[in-house]
PDB file of C-alpha atoms in Angstrom:
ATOM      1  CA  UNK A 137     -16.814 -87.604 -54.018  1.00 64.00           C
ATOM      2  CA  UNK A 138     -20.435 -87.595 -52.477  1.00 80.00           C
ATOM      3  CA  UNK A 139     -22.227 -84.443 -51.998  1.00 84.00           C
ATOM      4  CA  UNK A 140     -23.825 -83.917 -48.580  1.00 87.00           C
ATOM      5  CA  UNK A 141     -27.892 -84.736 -49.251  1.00 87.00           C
ATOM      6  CA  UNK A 142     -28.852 -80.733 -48.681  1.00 92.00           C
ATOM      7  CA  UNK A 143     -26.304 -79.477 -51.275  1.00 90.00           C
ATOM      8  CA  UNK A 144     -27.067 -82.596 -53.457  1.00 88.00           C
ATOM      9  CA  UNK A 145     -30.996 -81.528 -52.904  1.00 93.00           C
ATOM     10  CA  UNK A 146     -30.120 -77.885 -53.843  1.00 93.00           C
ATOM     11  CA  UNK A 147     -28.316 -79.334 -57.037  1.00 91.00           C
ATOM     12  CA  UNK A 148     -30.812 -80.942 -57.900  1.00 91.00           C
ATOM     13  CA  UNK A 149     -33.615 -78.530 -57.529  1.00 94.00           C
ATOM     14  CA  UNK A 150     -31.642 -76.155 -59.476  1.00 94.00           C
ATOM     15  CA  UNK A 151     -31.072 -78.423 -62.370  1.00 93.00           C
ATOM     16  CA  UNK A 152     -34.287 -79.134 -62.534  1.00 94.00           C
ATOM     17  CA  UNK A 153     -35.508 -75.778 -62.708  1.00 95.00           C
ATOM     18  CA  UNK A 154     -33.064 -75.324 -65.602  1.00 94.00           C
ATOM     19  CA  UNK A 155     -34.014 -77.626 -67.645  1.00 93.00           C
ATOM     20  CA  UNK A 156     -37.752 -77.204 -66.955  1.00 95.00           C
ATOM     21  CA  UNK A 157     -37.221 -73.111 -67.460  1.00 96.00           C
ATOM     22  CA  UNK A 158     -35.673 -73.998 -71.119  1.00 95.00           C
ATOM     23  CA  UNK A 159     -37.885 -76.063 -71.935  1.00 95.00           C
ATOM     24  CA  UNK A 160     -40.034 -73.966 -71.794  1.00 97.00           C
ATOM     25  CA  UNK A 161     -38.360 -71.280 -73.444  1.00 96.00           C
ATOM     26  CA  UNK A 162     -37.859 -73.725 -76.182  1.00 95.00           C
ATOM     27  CA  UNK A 163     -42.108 -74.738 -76.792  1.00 96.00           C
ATOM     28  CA  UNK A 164     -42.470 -70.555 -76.404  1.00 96.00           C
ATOM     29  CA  UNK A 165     -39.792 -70.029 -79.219  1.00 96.00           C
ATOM     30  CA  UNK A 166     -41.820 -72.396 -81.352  1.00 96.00           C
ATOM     31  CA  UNK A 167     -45.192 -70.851 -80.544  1.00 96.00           C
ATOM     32  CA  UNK A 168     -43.769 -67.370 -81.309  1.00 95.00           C
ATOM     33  CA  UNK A 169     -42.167 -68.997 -84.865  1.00 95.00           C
ATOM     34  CA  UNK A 170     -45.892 -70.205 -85.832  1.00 96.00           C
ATOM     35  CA  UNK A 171     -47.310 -67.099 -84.716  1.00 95.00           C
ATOM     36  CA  UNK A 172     -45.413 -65.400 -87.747  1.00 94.00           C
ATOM     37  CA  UNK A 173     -45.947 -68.009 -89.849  1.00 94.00           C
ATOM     38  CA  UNK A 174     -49.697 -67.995 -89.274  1.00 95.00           C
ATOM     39  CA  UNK A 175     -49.547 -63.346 -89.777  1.00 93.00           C
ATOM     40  CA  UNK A 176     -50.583 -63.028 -86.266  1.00 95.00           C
ATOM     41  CA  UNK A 177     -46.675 -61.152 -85.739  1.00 93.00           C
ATOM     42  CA  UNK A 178     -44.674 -60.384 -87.591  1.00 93.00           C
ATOM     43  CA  UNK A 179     -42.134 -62.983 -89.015  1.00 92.00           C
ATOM     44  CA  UNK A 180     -39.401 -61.099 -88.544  1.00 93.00           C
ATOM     45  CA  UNK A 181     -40.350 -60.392 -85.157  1.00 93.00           C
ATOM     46  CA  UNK A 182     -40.618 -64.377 -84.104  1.00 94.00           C
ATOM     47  CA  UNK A 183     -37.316 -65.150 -85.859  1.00 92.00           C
ATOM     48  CA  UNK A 184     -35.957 -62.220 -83.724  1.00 94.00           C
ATOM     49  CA  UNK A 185     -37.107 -63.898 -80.212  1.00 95.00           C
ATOM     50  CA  UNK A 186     -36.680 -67.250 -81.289  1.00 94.00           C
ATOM     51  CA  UNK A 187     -32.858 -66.672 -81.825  1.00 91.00           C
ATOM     52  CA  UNK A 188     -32.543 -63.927 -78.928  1.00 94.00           C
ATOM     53  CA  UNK A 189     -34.278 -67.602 -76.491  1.00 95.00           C
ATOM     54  CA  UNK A 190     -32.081 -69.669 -78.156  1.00 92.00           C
ATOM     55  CA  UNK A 191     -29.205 -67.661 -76.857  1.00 90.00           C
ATOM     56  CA  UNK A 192     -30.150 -67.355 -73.812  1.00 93.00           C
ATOM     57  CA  UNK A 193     -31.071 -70.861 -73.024  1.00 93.00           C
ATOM     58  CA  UNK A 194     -27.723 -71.920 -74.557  1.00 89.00           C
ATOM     59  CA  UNK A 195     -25.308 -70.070 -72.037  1.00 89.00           C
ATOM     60  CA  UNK A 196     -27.705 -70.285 -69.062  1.00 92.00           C
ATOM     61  CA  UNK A 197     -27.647 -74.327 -69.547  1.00 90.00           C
ATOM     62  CA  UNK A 198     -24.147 -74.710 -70.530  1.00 88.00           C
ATOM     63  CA  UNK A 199     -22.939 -72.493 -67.530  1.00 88.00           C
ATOM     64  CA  UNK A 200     -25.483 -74.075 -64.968  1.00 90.00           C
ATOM     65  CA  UNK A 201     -23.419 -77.317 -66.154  1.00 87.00           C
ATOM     66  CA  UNK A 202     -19.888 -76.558 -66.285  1.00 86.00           C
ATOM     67  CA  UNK A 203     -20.701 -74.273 -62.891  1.00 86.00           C
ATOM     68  CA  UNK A 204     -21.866 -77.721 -60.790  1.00 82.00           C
ATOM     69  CA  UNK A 205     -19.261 -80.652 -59.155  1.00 86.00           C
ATOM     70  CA  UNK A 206     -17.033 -81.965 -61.683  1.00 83.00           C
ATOM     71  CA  UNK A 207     -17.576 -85.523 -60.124  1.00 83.00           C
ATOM     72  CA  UNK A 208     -21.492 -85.143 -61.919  1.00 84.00           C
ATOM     73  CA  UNK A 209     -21.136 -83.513 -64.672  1.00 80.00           C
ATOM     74  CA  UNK A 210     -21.266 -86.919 -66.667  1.00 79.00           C
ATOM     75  CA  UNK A 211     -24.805 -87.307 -64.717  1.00 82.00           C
ATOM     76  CA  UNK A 212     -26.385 -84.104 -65.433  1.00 84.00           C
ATOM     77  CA  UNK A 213     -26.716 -84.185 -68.876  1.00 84.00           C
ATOM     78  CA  UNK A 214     -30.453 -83.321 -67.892  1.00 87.00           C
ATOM     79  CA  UNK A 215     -29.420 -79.654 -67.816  1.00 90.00           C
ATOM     80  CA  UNK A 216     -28.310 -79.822 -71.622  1.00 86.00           C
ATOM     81  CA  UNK A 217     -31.562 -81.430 -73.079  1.00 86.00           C
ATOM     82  CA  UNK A 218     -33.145 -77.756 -73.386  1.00 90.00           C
ATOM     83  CA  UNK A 219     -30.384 -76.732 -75.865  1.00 87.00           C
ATOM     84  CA  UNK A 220     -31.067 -79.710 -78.023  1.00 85.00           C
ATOM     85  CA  UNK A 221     -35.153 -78.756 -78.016  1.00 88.00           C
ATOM     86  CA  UNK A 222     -34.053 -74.799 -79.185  1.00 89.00           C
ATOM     87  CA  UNK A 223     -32.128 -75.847 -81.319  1.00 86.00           C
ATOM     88  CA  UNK A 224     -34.426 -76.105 -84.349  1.00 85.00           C
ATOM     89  CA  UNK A 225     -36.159 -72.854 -83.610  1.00 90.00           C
ATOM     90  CA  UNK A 226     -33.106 -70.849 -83.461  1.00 89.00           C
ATOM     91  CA  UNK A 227     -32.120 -72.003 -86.803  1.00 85.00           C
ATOM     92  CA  UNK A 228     -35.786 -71.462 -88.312  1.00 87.00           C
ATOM     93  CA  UNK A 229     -35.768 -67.983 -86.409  1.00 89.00           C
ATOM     94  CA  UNK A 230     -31.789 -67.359 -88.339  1.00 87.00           C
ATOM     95  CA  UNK A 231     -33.527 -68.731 -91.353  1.00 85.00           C
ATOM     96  CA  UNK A 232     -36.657 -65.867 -90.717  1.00 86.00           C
ATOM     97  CA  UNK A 233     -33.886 -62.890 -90.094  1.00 87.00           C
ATOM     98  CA  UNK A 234     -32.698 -63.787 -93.746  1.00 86.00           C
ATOM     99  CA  UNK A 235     -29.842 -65.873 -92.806  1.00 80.00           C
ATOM    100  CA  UNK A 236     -29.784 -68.721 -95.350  1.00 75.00           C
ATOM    101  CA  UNK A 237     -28.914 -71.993 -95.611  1.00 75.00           C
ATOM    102  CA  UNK A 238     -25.140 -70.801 -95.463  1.00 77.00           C
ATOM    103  CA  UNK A 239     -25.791 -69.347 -91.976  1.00 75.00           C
ATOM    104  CA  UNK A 240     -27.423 -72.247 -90.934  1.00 72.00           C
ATOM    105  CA  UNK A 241     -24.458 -74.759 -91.942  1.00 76.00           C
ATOM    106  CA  UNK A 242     -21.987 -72.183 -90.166  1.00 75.00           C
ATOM    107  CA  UNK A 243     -24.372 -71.832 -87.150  1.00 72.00           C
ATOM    108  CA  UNK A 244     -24.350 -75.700 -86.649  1.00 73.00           C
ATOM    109  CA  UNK A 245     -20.835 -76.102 -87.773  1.00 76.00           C
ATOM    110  CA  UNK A 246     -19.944 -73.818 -84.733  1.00 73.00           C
ATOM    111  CA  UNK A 247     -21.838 -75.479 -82.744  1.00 70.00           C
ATOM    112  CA  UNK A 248     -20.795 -78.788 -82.994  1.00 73.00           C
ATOM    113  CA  UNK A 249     -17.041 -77.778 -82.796  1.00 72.00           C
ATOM    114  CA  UNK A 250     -18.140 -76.275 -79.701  1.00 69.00           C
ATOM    115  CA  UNK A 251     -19.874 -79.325 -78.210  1.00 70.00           C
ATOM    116  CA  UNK A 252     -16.698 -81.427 -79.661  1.00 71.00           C
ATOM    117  CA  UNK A 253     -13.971 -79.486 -78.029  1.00 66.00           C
ATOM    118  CA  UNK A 254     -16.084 -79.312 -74.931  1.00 67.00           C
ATOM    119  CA  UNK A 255     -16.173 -83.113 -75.471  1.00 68.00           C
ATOM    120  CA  UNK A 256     -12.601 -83.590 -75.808  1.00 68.00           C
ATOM    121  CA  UNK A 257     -11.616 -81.198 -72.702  1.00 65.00           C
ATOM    122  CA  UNK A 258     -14.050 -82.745 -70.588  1.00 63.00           C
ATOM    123  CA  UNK A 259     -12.769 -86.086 -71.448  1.00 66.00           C
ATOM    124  CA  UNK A 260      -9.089 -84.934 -71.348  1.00 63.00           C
ATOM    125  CA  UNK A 261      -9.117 -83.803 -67.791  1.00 63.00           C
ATOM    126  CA  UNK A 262     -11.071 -87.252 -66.726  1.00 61.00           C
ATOM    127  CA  UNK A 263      -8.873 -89.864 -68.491  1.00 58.00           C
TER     128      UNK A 263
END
């Protein structure tokens, strides 16, 4: 299946703009964590917005993914990369809202079921 070069254009423009946007999300959510390390907000505050980014920049790029042409969804791994960067400040933001290591472990335990079974569906329907 080959896209037509407009809609191909548009998918690409989007994708970059989603991965570009979280991105910089992600670099915000880490200035806003060494802000409240540093006492210039609170660190309560930063954990709050780090987690509330990390969020957001999870579903947007996971539904920007799953929403393009299954034929490319191998190829635009691009759009995931932003989760990856957030990832670290949304644990150190859990970590500032009192979470714990426990809440950490459970965090990226869910996670990587997540990513597994998305895996294993993804690769089910292509085999």
């Amino acid at each position: 299946m080959t896209l037509p070069p407009d809609q191909l254009r548009r998918l690409v423009r989007r994708d970059l703009i989603v991965a570009g946007g979280g991105a910089f999300l992600a670099v915000a959510a880490i200035a806003l964590l060494v802000a409240g390390k540093l006492g210039i907000l609170s660190e309560l505050n930063g954990g709050r917005v780090a987690v509330a980014l990390a969020a957001i920049v999870g579903v947007a790029c996971f539904s920007c993914w799953a929403a393009g042409p299954r034929a490319y969804l191998r190829d635009r791994i691009i759009v995931l990369t932003p989760v990856f960067l957030i990832a670290g400040p949304g644990l150190i933001g859990v970590n500032d809202l009192g979470g714990g290591v426990a809440v950490g472990m459970l965090s990226g335990a869910a996670g990587f079921a997540a990513a597994a079974l998305l895996g294993i569906a993804w690769s089910s329907r292509h085999s």
